[in-house]
Structures are given as structure tokens and as C-alpha cells.
Amino acid sequence: MAIDRARAFAALERFWELTAADRRDRATRRIARATAEDVQGVLKAQSVAFRKGLAGLKPKWQDEAARATLWPGDWIPYFDQAAHLTRPRMAAGLYDNILSALWVGGGNLVDDVGAPVTIAFNLENPRAVAWAASRAAAEVTKINAATKEAVNRAIVSAVANGDSYTRTAKTLATLFEFSPGRAKRIAVYEIGSAYEQGKKMAARELEAAGLRMEKKWQSVGDDRVRPAHRENQAAGWISIDEMFPSGDDIPPADSGCRCVGLWRMAK
């Protein structure tokens, strides 16, 4: 029986597209796990440092009349100090793992494309190093701002409800901001984003070497995929400089996005 090479190739290409998200997850699993552990460790250290400072308010907290005068200006400086102390550690961990994910993503893109040229894309790539440093710094600021807001809400509520210092301290110790779940969400998104950015950087390098590159948005194909991301996928292959219908350049669009980017040499 003769083999229909065109149909066989099309089937292989479709399989490659459908399994792209799984390949990304397998390629970044170790890095994402290390990132989550790093972030969780820093958040715990931040929590301990903050509550240690907050203990200075205990005498005022235990006096009913004095407690009524408590306001954010009393406890926010303790959080700011804790965030300042833990910032270098958080930034360093994120930087290392983001840079590793960039390198893995870029390397996988080069392997997938099978380009007839050689490019230098490694852990010392200047663009990758700069992007990792900028992304890590921005993410630390974002994490600390979200934690600060949630901690402030919790304490304001505790003061308004007349909660004791002990009860409030326990609430803060178990607050979702310091939970493994949050650390994992941060890690999965940041490492996934870096992996996709690495692929884009490698595609740029290939273009600079004389190849014309195209990209495609690929969803995981289940009923949880948002309409906007289905529309992105329906757009098919577009040039490297085009935006997808949603206005996004490459996936993931946000922390809830499971989509992946595909790249190839333009036909």
C-alpha cells in the first residue's frame, strides 16, 4: 500500500501542535518546581520577619482603647522592612530560574525548527540576561505589592472586628499570600512565560541570520479555553511582528492561560 506522504506529514504536524503544551510542561517542570520552592521559602521568611515586627504593636493591640487608634501607618512599615530584607533573595532566585527557562525555550525552538543556520543562544546571551533581570525585578515588585495589599486588608478587618493580637497573628501566618498554592501559581506562570519568551528570542536570532519566521497560537483544545484564545488559534500562522487578534504577542496571556506558542520557518 502506497503511503500518502502529504497526509502523513500533515498528521505529524498536527500531533506536534497538539502536544506542544505537554512538551513545554515537561521541559520546564523541574525549573518551575525549583522556582515554587524558592518563592515559598522567601514568602515564609517575609511572613516571619513581618510578624516579628508586628509584635511590637502587641501592647497597644491588647488595650481596647488604644487598639481603636491603630491604623495602617502602624504596621505597614514592618511589612515594607520585611519586603526590603527578602527582596534580594527573591530576585536572585527568580532571575536564575527565569534565565534557565529562557535558555530551554530557545534551545527547544532551534531544535523544533531544524534551522539550516547556527545561532548562539545560551545562558550568556545579552538579551536573555537583560530580560531575565528586568522580569525578575518586576515580578518581585508585583508579588510584594499583592502581599502588602492582602496583609493590610486582613489587619484592617481584624482591628475593625476587635480580634485579639494572637488571633490576628495566626490569621496572618496562614494567609493565602504565604501558601504553597500561591508560590506554585507564580512559578508556573513566570517559568512558562520565560520559556515562551526564549522561543521568541531564538526566532529573532534566526531572523537576524536570514530566515523568515512565523508564529502560531496553540490552545490546549478543551472547553476551558477562552473565546479570545480560540480566535487567536484560528488566526493560524502569522509573521513574527504581528499581534494575535486578542492583542497579545505570544502566550501566555495571563496567569490562567495554558496556551503555547508554535514557531516555524515561513513557507
Tab-separated table of C-alpha atoms in Angstrom:
chain	number	residue	atom	x	y	z
A	1	MET	CA	0.000	0.000	0.000
A	2	ALA	CA	1.410	3.363	-1.043
A	3	ILE	CA	1.975	5.901	1.717
A	4	ASP	CA	0.292	9.268	1.246
A	5	ARG	CA	3.264	11.368	2.295
A	6	ALA	CA	1.330	14.629	2.353
A	7	ARG	CA	-1.328	13.212	4.694
A	8	ALA	CA	1.293	11.548	6.865
A	9	PHE	CA	3.239	14.792	7.172
A	10	ALA	CA	0.057	16.746	7.965
A	11	ALA	CA	-0.829	14.237	10.687
A	12	LEU	CA	2.632	14.520	12.228
A	13	GLU	CA	2.468	18.298	12.118
A	14	ARG	CA	-0.933	18.262	13.841
A	15	PHE	CA	0.378	15.902	16.513
A	16	TRP	CA	3.341	18.237	17.057
A	17	GLU	CA	0.962	21.159	17.520
A	18	LEU	CA	-1.379	19.354	19.899
A	19	THR	CA	1.459	18.124	22.106
A	20	ALA	CA	3.296	21.458	22.308
A	21	ALA	CA	1.883	22.368	25.728
A	22	ASP	CA	2.857	18.977	27.117
A	23	ARG	CA	6.391	19.368	25.775
A	24	ARG	CA	6.648	22.788	27.413
A	25	ASP	CA	5.391	21.457	30.740
A	26	ARG	CA	7.832	18.546	30.694
A	27	ALA	CA	10.720	20.800	29.707
A	28	THR	CA	10.031	23.322	32.469
A	29	ARG	CA	8.710	21.066	35.263
A	30	ARG	CA	11.976	20.918	37.192
A	31	ILE	CA	12.596	24.663	36.853
A	32	ALA	CA	9.027	25.506	37.876
A	33	ARG	CA	9.285	23.241	40.922
A	34	ALA	CA	12.550	24.887	41.998
A	35	THR	CA	11.012	28.323	41.468
A	36	ALA	CA	7.971	27.486	43.580
A	37	GLU	CA	10.200	26.224	46.383
A	38	ASP	CA	12.319	29.382	46.232
A	39	VAL	CA	9.319	31.702	46.256
A	40	GLN	CA	7.621	29.775	49.051
A	41	GLY	CA	10.762	29.955	51.154
A	42	VAL	CA	11.060	33.699	50.678
A	43	LEU	CA	7.380	34.295	51.429
A	44	LYS	CA	7.697	32.325	54.644
A	45	ALA	CA	10.770	34.312	55.641
A	46	GLN	CA	8.902	37.504	54.800
A	47	SER	CA	5.948	36.408	56.899
A	48	VAL	CA	8.171	35.644	59.902
A	49	ALA	CA	10.013	38.970	59.620
A	50	PHE	CA	6.780	40.907	59.310
A	51	ARG	CA	5.095	39.241	62.270
A	52	LYS	CA	8.228	39.753	64.349
A	53	GLY	CA	7.942	43.479	63.751
A	54	LEU	CA	4.199	43.426	64.263
A	55	ALA	CA	4.767	42.007	67.747
A	56	GLY	CA	5.866	45.498	68.737
A	57	LEU	CA	2.221	46.551	68.477
A	58	LYS	CA	1.027	43.843	70.868
A	59	PRO	CA	0.783	46.085	73.975
A	60	LYS	CA	-1.280	48.631	72.058
A	61	TRP	CA	-3.364	45.866	70.499
A	62	GLN	CA	-4.250	44.405	73.896
A	63	ASP	CA	-5.504	47.742	75.204
A	64	GLU	CA	-9.065	48.167	73.937
A	65	ALA	CA	-8.942	51.959	73.833
A	66	ALA	CA	-5.514	52.052	72.213
A	67	ARG	CA	-6.458	49.368	69.672
A	68	ALA	CA	-9.152	51.666	68.311
A	69	THR	CA	-6.442	54.098	67.257
A	70	LEU	CA	-4.459	51.553	65.238
A	71	TRP	CA	-4.146	52.402	61.537
A	72	PRO	CA	-2.115	51.132	58.542
A	73	GLY	CA	0.707	53.529	59.311
A	74	ASP	CA	1.391	51.457	62.413
A	75	TRP	CA	2.026	48.143	60.641
A	76	ILE	CA	2.863	48.942	57.010
A	77	PRO	CA	6.453	49.974	57.892
A	78	TYR	CA	7.008	46.484	59.323
A	79	PHE	CA	5.870	44.917	56.069
A	80	ASP	CA	7.979	47.279	53.997
A	81	GLN	CA	11.012	46.355	56.084
A	82	ALA	CA	10.321	42.621	55.690
A	83	ALA	CA	9.866	43.048	51.923
A	84	HIS	CA	13.119	45.021	51.711
A	85	LEU	CA	15.045	42.359	53.609
A	86	THR	CA	13.764	39.496	51.450
A	87	ARG	CA	13.821	41.259	48.075
A	88	PRO	CA	17.417	40.345	47.082
A	89	ARG	CA	16.841	36.651	47.793
A	90	MET	CA	13.562	36.565	45.874
A	91	ALA	CA	15.003	38.479	42.913
A	92	ALA	CA	18.095	36.261	42.708
A	93	GLY	CA	16.072	33.043	42.731
A	94	LEU	CA	13.633	34.295	40.113
A	95	TYR	CA	16.442	35.576	37.908
A	96	ASP	CA	18.302	32.258	37.885
A	97	ASN	CA	15.205	30.213	37.111
A	98	ILE	CA	13.790	32.617	34.540
A	99	LEU	CA	17.132	32.656	32.704
A	100	SER	CA	17.205	28.852	32.704
A	101	ALA	CA	13.668	28.734	31.260
A	102	LEU	CA	14.629	31.239	28.556
A	103	TRP	CA	17.561	29.042	27.566
A	104	VAL	CA	15.466	25.855	27.495
A	105	GLY	CA	12.740	27.536	25.429
A	106	GLY	CA	15.183	28.996	22.946
A	107	GLY	CA	17.047	25.738	22.605
A	108	ASN	CA	13.865	23.779	22.014
A	109	LEU	CA	12.763	26.263	19.358
A	110	VAL	CA	16.005	25.812	17.458
A	111	ASP	CA	15.664	22.019	17.658
A	112	ASP	CA	11.996	22.091	16.587
A	113	VAL	CA	12.617	24.344	13.602
A	114	GLY	CA	15.646	22.434	12.378
A	115	ALA	CA	17.168	25.634	11.039
A	116	PRO	CA	19.967	25.338	8.462
A	117	VAL	CA	21.968	28.010	10.332
A	118	THR	CA	23.724	28.079	13.696
A	119	ILE	CA	22.921	30.755	16.285
A	120	ALA	CA	24.417	31.495	19.673
A	121	PHE	CA	21.612	31.269	22.213
A	122	ASN	CA	22.843	30.354	25.674
A	123	LEU	CA	22.787	31.460	29.306
A	124	GLU	CA	25.147	34.324	28.445
A	125	ASN	CA	23.012	35.766	25.657
A	126	PRO	CA	22.879	39.537	26.462
A	127	ARG	CA	19.220	39.913	25.522
A	128	ALA	CA	18.215	36.908	27.608
A	129	VAL	CA	20.221	38.110	30.607
A	130	ALA	CA	18.704	41.605	30.414
A	131	TRP	CA	15.167	40.259	30.031
A	132	ALA	CA	15.555	37.848	32.954
A	133	ALA	CA	16.891	40.592	35.229
A	134	SER	CA	14.104	43.010	34.282
A	135	ARG	CA	11.389	40.365	34.582
A	136	ALA	CA	12.623	39.158	37.975
A	137	ALA	CA	12.731	42.697	39.374
A	138	ALA	CA	9.236	43.470	38.084
A	139	GLU	CA	7.812	40.230	39.473
A	140	VAL	CA	9.288	40.838	42.933
A	141	THR	CA	7.631	44.269	42.979
A	142	LYS	CA	4.332	42.731	41.868
A	143	ILE	CA	4.458	39.922	44.451
A	144	ASN	CA	5.288	42.285	47.303
A	145	ALA	CA	2.558	44.748	46.304
A	146	ALA	CA	-0.090	41.998	46.216
A	147	THR	CA	1.074	40.603	49.566
A	148	LYS	CA	1.099	44.036	51.149
A	149	GLU	CA	-2.439	44.759	49.971
A	150	ALA	CA	-3.809	41.457	51.283
A	151	VAL	CA	-1.994	41.761	54.622
A	152	ASN	CA	-3.313	45.272	55.059
A	153	ARG	CA	-6.880	44.154	54.331
A	154	ALA	CA	-6.585	41.339	56.844
A	155	ILE	CA	-5.310	43.597	59.622
A	156	VAL	CA	-7.835	46.359	58.940
A	157	SER	CA	-10.584	43.752	59.173
A	158	ALA	CA	-9.119	42.300	62.376
A	159	VAL	CA	-8.941	45.716	64.038
A	160	ALA	CA	-12.471	46.572	62.960
A	161	ASN	CA	-13.776	43.256	64.308
A	162	GLY	CA	-11.925	43.600	67.585
A	163	ASP	CA	-9.859	40.446	67.002
A	164	SER	CA	-7.130	39.753	69.515
A	165	TYR	CA	-3.479	40.098	68.591
A	166	THR	CA	-2.984	36.330	68.890
A	167	ARG	CA	-5.871	35.558	66.563
A	168	THR	CA	-4.683	38.149	64.065
A	169	ALA	CA	-1.147	36.765	64.104
A	170	LYS	CA	-2.487	33.282	63.376
A	171	THR	CA	-4.573	34.644	60.509
A	172	LEU	CA	-1.520	36.295	59.007
A	173	ALA	CA	0.550	33.128	59.416
A	174	THR	CA	-1.933	31.127	57.337
A	175	LEU	CA	-2.887	33.865	54.908
A	176	PHE	CA	-3.045	32.627	51.322
A	177	GLU	CA	-0.231	35.005	50.366
A	178	PHE	CA	2.177	32.726	52.203
A	179	SER	CA	0.704	29.479	50.885
A	180	PRO	CA	2.331	26.870	48.614
A	181	GLY	CA	-0.544	27.317	46.181
A	182	ARG	CA	0.361	30.903	45.506
A	183	ALA	CA	4.052	30.110	45.093
A	184	LYS	CA	3.178	27.394	42.569
A	185	ARG	CA	0.911	29.721	40.549
A	186	ILE	CA	3.665	32.327	40.410
A	187	ALA	CA	6.242	29.745	39.352
A	188	VAL	CA	4.134	28.121	36.629
A	189	TYR	CA	3.270	31.466	35.049
A	190	GLU	CA	6.726	33.035	35.262
A	191	ILE	CA	8.599	29.985	34.019
A	192	GLY	CA	6.035	29.350	31.271
A	193	SER	CA	6.316	32.979	30.175
A	194	ALA	CA	10.112	32.804	30.159
A	195	TYR	CA	10.058	29.588	28.131
A	196	GLU	CA	7.838	31.235	25.502
A	197	GLN	CA	9.956	34.386	25.527
A	198	GLY	CA	13.054	32.254	24.989
A	199	LYS	CA	11.478	30.767	21.877
A	200	LYS	CA	10.687	34.242	20.581
A	201	MET	CA	14.259	35.410	21.235
A	202	ALA	CA	15.661	32.423	19.365
A	203	ALA	CA	13.254	33.112	16.490
A	204	ARG	CA	14.567	36.694	16.385
A	205	GLU	CA	18.115	35.359	16.232
A	206	LEU	CA	17.152	33.110	13.334
A	207	GLU	CA	15.590	36.052	11.515
A	208	ALA	CA	18.779	38.029	12.050
A	209	ALA	CA	20.620	35.100	10.458
A	210	GLY	CA	18.491	35.453	7.328
A	211	LEU	CA	15.469	33.205	7.958
A	212	ARG	CA	11.871	34.428	7.905
A	213	MET	CA	9.912	33.119	10.897
A	214	GLU	CA	6.207	32.629	11.573
A	215	LYS	CA	4.315	32.013	14.804
A	216	LYS	CA	1.024	30.395	15.753
A	217	TRP	CA	-1.119	30.398	18.897
A	218	GLN	CA	-1.995	26.907	20.123
A	219	SER	CA	-4.567	26.264	22.857
A	220	VAL	CA	-4.939	23.012	24.786
A	221	GLY	CA	-8.259	22.485	22.994
A	222	ASP	CA	-10.639	21.824	25.889
A	223	ASP	CA	-13.829	23.622	26.940
A	224	ARG	CA	-11.939	25.889	29.351
A	225	VAL	CA	-10.183	27.728	26.524
A	226	ARG	CA	-11.379	31.312	26.342
A	227	PRO	CA	-13.112	32.542	23.151
A	228	ALA	CA	-10.376	35.126	22.599
A	229	HIS	CA	-7.737	32.408	22.650
A	230	ARG	CA	-9.759	30.238	20.272
A	231	GLU	CA	-9.792	33.247	17.955
A	232	ASN	CA	-6.026	33.579	18.306
A	233	GLN	CA	-5.598	29.954	17.295
A	234	ALA	CA	-7.965	30.365	14.373
A	235	ALA	CA	-5.729	33.156	13.034
A	236	GLY	CA	-3.242	30.443	12.046
A	237	TRP	CA	0.329	31.242	11.152
A	238	ILE	CA	1.250	34.932	11.227
A	239	SER	CA	4.502	36.863	10.904
A	240	ILE	CA	6.778	37.343	13.881
A	241	ASP	CA	5.890	41.047	14.166
A	242	GLU	CA	2.102	40.645	14.009
A	243	MET	CA	-0.154	40.639	17.058
A	244	PHE	CA	-2.804	37.987	17.549
A	245	PRO	CA	-6.479	39.080	17.484
A	246	SER	CA	-6.502	39.433	21.305
A	247	GLY	CA	-3.690	41.972	21.081
A	248	ASP	CA	-1.163	39.557	22.578
A	249	ASP	CA	2.235	38.962	21.013
A	250	ILE	CA	2.848	35.456	22.391
A	251	PRO	CA	1.220	33.273	25.045
A	252	PRO	CA	0.616	33.037	27.916
A	253	ALA	CA	-1.745	35.992	28.023
A	254	ASP	CA	-2.025	35.869	31.821
A	255	SER	CA	-1.549	33.560	34.790
A	256	GLY	CA	-4.606	31.494	33.848
A	257	CYS	CA	-3.558	30.936	30.238
A	258	ARG	CA	-2.389	27.427	29.318
A	259	CYS	CA	-1.730	28.194	25.645
A	260	VAL	CA	1.611	27.723	23.918
A	261	GLY	CA	3.361	29.349	21.003
A	262	LEU	CA	4.437	27.500	17.851
A	263	TRP	CA	7.192	28.665	15.512
A	264	ARG	CA	8.408	27.649	12.070
A	265	MET	CA	10.347	28.934	9.081
A	266	ALA	CA	7.960	30.734	6.743
A	267	LYS	CA	6.838	28.638	3.790
